[in-house]
Coordinates of C-alpha atoms in Angstrom, one line a residue:
M1 CA 105.8 17.3 114.0
A2 CA 102.1 17.2 114.7
G3 CA 102.6 19.9 117.2
N4 CA 104.0 22.2 114.6
V5 CA 100.9 22.0 112.4
E6 CA 98.8 25.2 112.6
A7 CA 95.1 24.9 113.3
P8 CA 92.8 25.9 110.5
A9 CA 91.3 29.3 110.9
P10 CA 87.7 29.6 111.9
V11 CA 85.2 30.1 109.1
G12 CA 84.7 33.8 108.3
A13 CA 87.8 34.9 110.2
R14 CA 90.2 37.3 108.5
P15 CA 93.8 36.2 108.2
E16 CA 96.1 38.3 110.3
R17 CA 98.5 40.4 108.2
D18 CA 102.2 40.9 109.0
P19 CA 102.6 44.3 110.6
K20 CA 105.5 45.0 108.3
A21 CA 103.4 44.1 105.3
R22 CA 100.6 46.3 106.6
G23 CA 102.8 49.3 106.6
G24 CA 104.5 48.5 103.4
W25 CA 102.4 50.7 101.1
R26 CA 102.9 53.7 103.4
G27 CA 106.6 53.1 103.5
G28 CA 106.6 52.8 99.7
A29 CA 104.7 56.0 99.4
R30 CA 107.2 57.8 101.7
I31 CA 110.1 56.4 99.7
W32 CA 108.4 57.6 96.4
E33 CA 107.8 61.1 97.8
E34 CA 111.3 61.4 99.1
T35 CA 112.7 60.2 95.8
E36 CA 110.5 62.7 93.9
Q37 CA 111.5 65.5 96.3
Q38 CA 115.2 64.6 95.8
A39 CA 114.6 64.6 92.0
K40 CA 113.0 68.0 92.2
K41 CA 115.9 69.3 94.3
L42 CA 118.3 67.9 91.8
R43 CA 116.4 69.5 88.9
S44 CA 116.2 72.8 90.8
A45 CA 119.9 72.6 91.6
S46 CA 120.6 71.8 88.0
D47 CA 118.6 74.7 86.8
A48 CA 120.2 77.0 89.3
E49 CA 123.6 75.7 88.3
Q50 CA 122.8 76.3 84.6
H51 CA 121.6 79.8 85.3
R52 CA 124.7 80.5 87.4
K53 CA 126.7 79.7 84.3
L54 CA 124.7 82.2 82.2
P55 CA 125.9 85.8 82.2
K56 CA 123.8 88.1 84.2
R57 CA 124.0 91.5 82.7
K58 CA 122.4 95.0 82.8
I59 CA 120.4 95.6 79.7
V60 CA 117.7 97.9 78.4
L61 CA 114.5 96.8 76.6
L62 CA 112.6 98.9 74.0
M63 CA 108.9 98.5 74.6
G64 CA 105.7 99.3 72.9
Y65 CA 102.3 98.9 74.4
S66 CA 98.6 100.0 74.1
G67 CA 97.6 101.3 77.5
K68 CA 93.9 100.9 77.2
G69 CA 92.6 98.8 80.0
Y70 CA 95.7 99.3 82.2
H71 CA 96.1 101.5 85.2
G72 CA 99.4 102.9 84.0
M73 CA 102.9 101.5 83.5
Q74 CA 104.2 101.2 87.1
R75 CA 103.5 98.0 89.0
N76 CA 101.5 98.2 92.3
V77 CA 103.0 95.3 94.3
G78 CA 100.5 93.6 96.5
S79 CA 97.5 95.0 94.6
S80 CA 95.7 92.8 92.1
Q81 CA 92.8 95.2 91.7
F82 CA 94.5 97.5 89.2
K83 CA 96.4 95.8 86.4
T84 CA 99.4 97.6 85.0
I85 CA 101.8 97.1 82.1
E86 CA 104.6 96.0 84.4
D87 CA 102.4 93.2 85.8
D88 CA 102.3 91.5 82.4
L89 CA 106.0 92.3 81.7
V90 CA 107.3 90.9 84.9
S91 CA 105.2 87.7 84.5
A92 CA 106.7 87.3 81.0
L93 CA 110.3 87.8 82.3
V94 CA 109.8 85.1 85.0
R95 CA 108.0 82.6 82.7
S96 CA 110.7 83.1 80.0
G97 CA 113.4 82.1 82.5
C98 CA 115.5 85.3 82.2
I99 CA 114.9 86.3 85.9
P100 CA 114.2 84.2 89.0
E101 CA 110.7 84.2 90.4
N102 CA 111.7 86.1 93.6
H103 CA 112.9 88.9 91.4
G104 CA 109.4 89.2 90.0
E105 CA 108.1 89.6 93.6
D106 CA 110.7 92.2 94.5
M107 CA 111.7 94.2 91.3
R108 CA 114.6 95.9 93.2
K109 CA 116.5 92.6 93.1
M110 CA 116.8 93.0 89.3
S111 CA 117.5 96.7 89.5
F112 CA 114.4 97.4 87.5
Q113 CA 113.6 101.0 86.4
R114 CA 111.3 102.4 83.8
C115 CA 112.2 105.6 81.8
A116 CA 108.7 107.1 82.2
R117 CA 105.8 106.3 84.4
T118 CA 102.9 106.6 82.0
D119 CA 99.4 107.2 83.5
K120 CA 96.2 105.2 83.2
G121 CA 95.2 104.5 79.6
V122 CA 98.4 106.1 78.2
S123 CA 100.2 104.1 75.5
A124 CA 103.9 103.9 74.5
A125 CA 105.8 103.2 71.3
G126 CA 109.3 103.8 72.7
Q127 CA 109.3 103.1 76.4
V128 CA 112.7 101.9 77.8
V129 CA 113.2 99.8 80.9
S130 CA 116.6 98.8 82.5
L131 CA 117.1 95.6 84.4
K132 CA 119.5 92.7 85.1
V133 CA 118.7 89.4 83.4
W134 CA 120.2 86.1 82.5
L135 CA 121.1 86.3 78.8
I136 CA 119.3 83.1 77.8
D137 CA 119.1 82.0 74.2
D138 CA 116.4 83.6 72.1
I139 CA 115.6 85.9 75.0
L140 CA 113.4 88.4 73.1
E141 CA 111.5 85.7 71.3
K142 CA 110.8 84.0 74.7
I143 CA 109.8 87.2 76.5
N144 CA 107.4 88.2 73.6
G145 CA 106.0 84.6 73.6
H146 CA 104.6 85.3 77.1
L147 CA 103.3 88.8 76.4
P148 CA 99.9 89.7 74.9
P149 CA 100.1 91.1 71.3
H150 CA 99.5 94.7 72.4
I151 CA 102.7 94.6 74.6
R152 CA 105.9 94.0 72.7
I153 CA 109.7 94.1 73.2
L154 CA 110.4 95.7 69.8
D155 CA 112.5 93.2 67.9
T156 CA 112.9 94.7 64.4
T157 CA 116.1 93.7 62.8
A158 CA 118.3 90.7 62.4
M159 CA 121.5 90.1 64.2
Q160 CA 124.1 92.7 63.2
T161 CA 127.8 92.8 63.5
R162 CA 128.8 94.2 66.9
P163 CA 131.9 94.3 69.0
R164 CA 132.5 90.8 70.4
T165 CA 132.5 92.1 74.0
C166 CA 128.9 93.4 73.7
W167 CA 127.4 90.4 71.7
L168 CA 123.7 90.0 72.3
P169 CA 121.0 87.7 71.0
H170 CA 119.5 89.1 67.7
G171 CA 117.1 91.9 67.9
T172 CA 117.9 95.5 68.6
G173 CA 115.1 95.9 71.1
L174 CA 117.6 94.7 73.7
K175 CA 121.0 96.4 74.3
R176 CA 123.8 96.1 76.8
V177 CA 124.4 99.1 79.1
T178 CA 126.8 99.9 81.9
G179 CA 126.3 98.2 85.3
G180 CA 125.1 101.3 87.0
F181 CA 122.7 102.4 84.3
N182 CA 119.3 103.7 85.4
S183 CA 116.9 104.4 82.5
K184 CA 115.0 107.1 84.4
N185 CA 118.1 109.0 85.7
K186 CA 120.1 108.7 82.5
C187 CA 117.3 110.0 80.3
D188 CA 117.9 113.5 78.9
A189 CA 114.6 114.1 77.3
R190 CA 111.3 112.4 76.4
T191 CA 109.1 112.8 73.3
Y192 CA 105.4 112.4 73.6
L193 CA 102.7 112.5 70.9
Y194 CA 99.1 113.4 71.4
M195 CA 96.6 112.2 68.7
L196 CA 93.3 114.0 68.5
P197 CA 90.4 114.4 66.1
T198 CA 90.8 117.8 64.4
F199 CA 87.2 118.9 65.2
A200 CA 88.8 119.7 68.6
F201 CA 90.2 122.8 66.8
A202 CA 86.8 123.9 65.2
H203 CA 85.9 127.4 66.4
K204 CA 82.8 127.4 68.5
D205 CA 81.1 130.2 66.6
H206 CA 81.8 129.7 62.9
D207 CA 82.9 126.1 62.3
V208 CA 81.0 122.8 62.2
Q209 CA 81.5 120.8 65.4
D210 CA 81.4 117.2 64.0
E211 CA 83.5 114.7 62.1
S212 CA 82.9 116.5 58.8
Y213 CA 85.3 119.3 60.0
R214 CA 88.6 119.6 58.2
L215 CA 91.6 121.5 59.6
S216 CA 92.5 124.5 57.4
A217 CA 96.1 125.6 56.8
D218 CA 95.5 128.9 58.6
T219 CA 94.1 127.2 61.7
L220 CA 97.1 124.7 61.7
R221 CA 99.5 127.7 61.5
R222 CA 97.7 129.3 64.5
V223 CA 97.8 126.1 66.5
N224 CA 101.6 125.8 65.9
A225 CA 102.1 129.4 66.8
L226 CA 100.5 128.8 70.2
L227 CA 102.3 125.5 70.7
A228 CA 105.6 127.2 70.0
C229 CA 105.0 129.5 73.0
Y230 CA 105.6 126.6 75.3
K231 CA 109.2 126.2 74.2
G232 CA 111.8 127.2 76.7
T233 CA 111.6 127.1 80.5
H234 CA 108.3 128.0 82.2
N235 CA 106.6 127.6 85.5
F236 CA 104.0 124.9 84.9
H237 CA 102.5 124.8 88.4
N238 CA 99.1 125.4 86.9
F239 CA 99.5 122.3 84.6
T240 CA 99.7 119.7 87.3
S241 CA 98.4 119.2 90.9
Q242 CA 100.0 119.7 94.3
K243 CA 102.7 122.0 93.0
G244 CA 103.0 125.5 94.3
P245 CA 104.0 128.5 92.1
R246 CA 107.3 128.9 94.0
E247 CA 108.4 125.3 93.9
A248 CA 111.6 124.9 91.8
S249 CA 110.4 121.5 90.5
A250 CA 107.4 123.2 88.8
R251 CA 109.8 124.8 86.3
R252 CA 110.2 122.6 83.2
Y253 CA 112.1 123.0 80.0
I254 CA 110.4 122.3 76.7
L255 CA 112.6 121.7 73.7
D256 CA 110.0 121.6 71.0
M257 CA 106.2 121.3 70.4
F258 CA 104.3 121.3 67.1
C259 CA 101.3 119.8 65.3
E260 CA 101.8 117.7 62.2
E261 CA 99.7 117.7 59.0
P262 CA 96.3 116.1 59.5
F263 CA 95.3 112.7 58.1
V264 CA 91.9 110.9 57.6
R265 CA 91.1 107.5 59.1
E266 CA 87.8 105.8 58.8
G267 CA 86.2 109.1 57.7
M268 CA 87.4 111.1 60.7
E269 CA 90.3 113.6 60.4
F270 CA 93.1 113.4 63.1
A271 CA 96.2 115.3 63.8
V272 CA 99.3 114.5 66.0
I273 CA 100.9 117.0 68.3
K274 CA 104.5 116.2 69.3
V275 CA 106.2 117.6 72.4
K276 CA 109.8 117.0 73.5
G277 CA 110.9 118.0 77.0
Q278 CA 113.5 117.2 79.6
S279 CA 110.7 115.8 81.9
F280 CA 107.0 116.2 82.5
M281 CA 104.8 116.3 85.5
T282 CA 101.5 114.4 86.0
H283 CA 98.9 115.6 83.5
Q284 CA 101.2 118.4 82.2
I285 CA 101.0 117.5 78.5
R286 CA 97.2 116.9 78.6
K287 CA 96.8 120.4 80.2
M288 CA 99.1 122.0 77.6
V289 CA 97.0 120.5 74.8
G290 CA 93.8 121.4 76.7
L291 CA 94.6 125.1 77.0
V292 CA 95.6 125.4 73.3
V293 CA 92.4 123.7 72.3
A294 CA 90.4 126.1 74.5
V295 CA 92.1 129.1 72.9
I296 CA 91.7 127.9 69.4
K297 CA 88.0 127.2 69.9
G298 CA 87.4 130.6 71.3
Y299 CA 86.7 129.8 75.0
A300 CA 89.9 131.5 76.3
P301 CA 92.0 134.5 75.2
E302 CA 95.6 133.9 74.0
S303 CA 96.8 136.0 76.9
L304 CA 95.7 133.2 79.3
L305 CA 98.6 131.1 78.1
E306 CA 101.2 133.5 79.4
R307 CA 99.2 134.2 82.6
S308 CA 99.2 130.5 83.4
W309 CA 102.9 130.6 83.9
G310 CA 102.6 133.3 86.6
E311 CA 102.0 132.8 90.3
A312 CA 98.2 133.4 90.0
K313 CA 96.1 130.2 90.0
V314 CA 94.6 129.3 86.6
D315 CA 92.3 126.3 86.2
V316 CA 93.7 124.8 83.0
P317 CA 91.4 122.3 81.3
K318 CA 92.8 118.8 81.0
A319 CA 92.4 117.0 77.6
P320 CA 91.5 113.3 77.7
G321 CA 94.2 110.8 78.2
L322 CA 93.2 108.5 75.3
G323 CA 95.5 110.2 72.7
L324 CA 98.7 110.5 74.7
V325 CA 101.6 108.2 73.7
L326 CA 105.2 108.1 74.9
E327 CA 107.0 108.0 71.5
R328 CA 110.7 108.1 72.3
V329 CA 113.2 108.6 75.1
H330 CA 116.6 110.2 74.6
F331 CA 120.0 109.4 76.1
D332 CA 122.3 111.9 74.5
K333 CA 124.8 112.4 77.4
Y334 CA 125.1 108.6 77.9
N335 CA 125.7 108.1 74.2
Q336 CA 128.5 110.7 74.2
R337 CA 130.3 108.9 77.0
F338 CA 129.6 105.2 76.3
G339 CA 128.1 104.9 72.9
N340 CA 131.4 104.5 71.0
D341 CA 133.6 102.9 73.7
G342 CA 133.7 99.5 71.9
L343 CA 131.8 97.9 74.8
H344 CA 128.4 99.3 74.6
E345 CA 125.9 100.5 71.9
P346 CA 124.5 104.0 71.6
L347 CA 120.9 104.2 72.7
D348 CA 119.5 106.1 69.8
W349 CA 117.0 103.6 68.5
T350 CA 117.2 104.9 64.9
Q351 CA 117.2 101.4 63.5
E352 CA 114.0 100.6 65.3
E353 CA 112.0 103.5 63.8
A354 CA 110.3 101.1 61.3
G355 CA 109.3 98.7 64.0
V356 CA 108.0 101.6 66.2
A357 CA 106.0 103.0 63.3
A358 CA 104.5 99.6 62.6
F359 CA 103.6 99.0 66.2
K360 CA 101.8 102.4 66.3
E361 CA 99.9 101.6 63.1
Q362 CA 98.9 98.1 64.3
H363 CA 98.1 98.6 68.0
I364 CA 98.1 102.2 69.1
Y365 CA 96.4 104.3 66.4
P366 CA 93.5 101.8 65.8
T367 CA 92.8 101.7 69.5
I368 CA 92.7 105.5 69.8
I369 CA 90.4 105.7 66.7
S370 CA 88.0 102.9 67.7
T371 CA 87.8 104.1 71.3
E372 CA 87.1 107.7 70.2
R373 CA 84.3 106.5 68.0
Q374 CA 82.8 104.3 70.7
E375 CA 83.3 106.4 73.8
R376 CA 83.6 109.9 72.2
S377 CA 86.0 111.0 75.0
M378 CA 87.2 114.0 73.1
A379 CA 83.7 115.1 72.0
R380 CA 82.4 114.7 75.6
W381 CA 85.3 116.7 77.0
L382 CA 84.8 119.5 74.5
G383 CA 81.3 119.7 75.7
T384 CA 82.6 120.8 79.2
L385 CA 84.6 123.8 77.8
P386 CA 81.6 126.2 77.5
V387 CA 81.1 126.0 81.3
H388 CA 84.7 125.7 82.3
D389 CA 85.8 128.3 84.9
F390 CA 89.4 129.1 84.4
D391 CA 89.4 131.0 87.7
A392 CA 87.4 128.5 89.8
T393 CA 90.2 127.9 92.4
A394 CA 90.9 131.6 92.7
H395 CA 87.2 132.4 93.2
A396 CA 87.0 129.7 95.8
A397 CA 90.0 131.0 97.6
A398 CA 88.6 134.5 97.6
G399 CA 85.3 133.3 98.9
L400 CA 87.1 131.6 101.8
G401 CA 89.0 134.8 102.5
T402 CA 92.3 133.3 101.4
K403 CA 94.8 135.8 100.2
A404 CA 95.8 135.1 96.6
P405 CA 99.6 135.1 95.8
S406 CA 101.0 138.5 94.9
P407 CA 102.0 138.8 91.2
L408 CA 105.2 140.4 92.5
G409 CA 106.0 137.5 94.8
D410 CA 105.7 139.5 98.0
S411 CA 105.4 137.3 101.1
D412 CA 102.8 137.9 103.9

């Protein structure tokens, strides 16, 4: 018995721990981590299973946004230097749970397409995008909950009676479309507006050139007569860049263009020019407005308008981008084929007009007005017209010995 008694440990010596006990906390940590990972996998699998049970459908979203501070609509994947509208939209789609995260990284996976690629600073009150999503509950409310106030999916009416086969969550800013729908390719026409202070139409020689100017009925009639000249099919190679006079894609069809009655905001008078066309090239509308302004102010003859559609190079002045807004997109052919088939809704957006108007009044028009007051973009641009050379490119070509295009279209 005595031989089995352990000798007392020396004073100050540390008791030896069981190796198994020594590694117990590490083993417990590993067990905890493995358990947590399994739980995460189970939650992820549960979420994936839940999403698999949700219908994934092709839809369109009606969007409004103020473009100030953004480098256009289209997302530049891999570039965080220039923020775009689609950056905020895709983030909201992922965070709301209606698309998986990897679809946000590669937008082709959700068949994403925008109807119009608006440029830097350009706003929209009726942009339409098409994509595939999970039809989660309260989808519009959740998407808008992750968007800034100046970007909205326009949700303007309560749930309405619809065919059971095309039921959607309430809000007409979201509509079901056919599986192969592409918002860009199926768009028949686009309507833009351009809002500008009316002193842009003040004649350089006999009108005041400041905010006290008010647009007369006679000047408005002359503005509309010039804008009407754009209607029809013309060669707009001088109204964009990198387009030659003989390129077929430079020919564009304009359905309508006119200037509405002026109105006063914060002591400054503004007017809105509206233009509807099948499609537009980069800077085309801004140059269409710029040339009419130059003629009305007396810096260019009316004959320059028709000459700009010819083969000769004309340097058309480009109005500021601040006032340009995509107002509406049109899907007439699609509506004729699918709008009344009992499965899909017509994409006419007439019920959303009140919401579109409210968004313009709340987010777009105030931004244009305040920015014009602070930055004076139109006033500064008007200051360049007295020295603008409408034949600068032609003169440069002549100086380099380049042969200008023949008005008769003869080849070298």
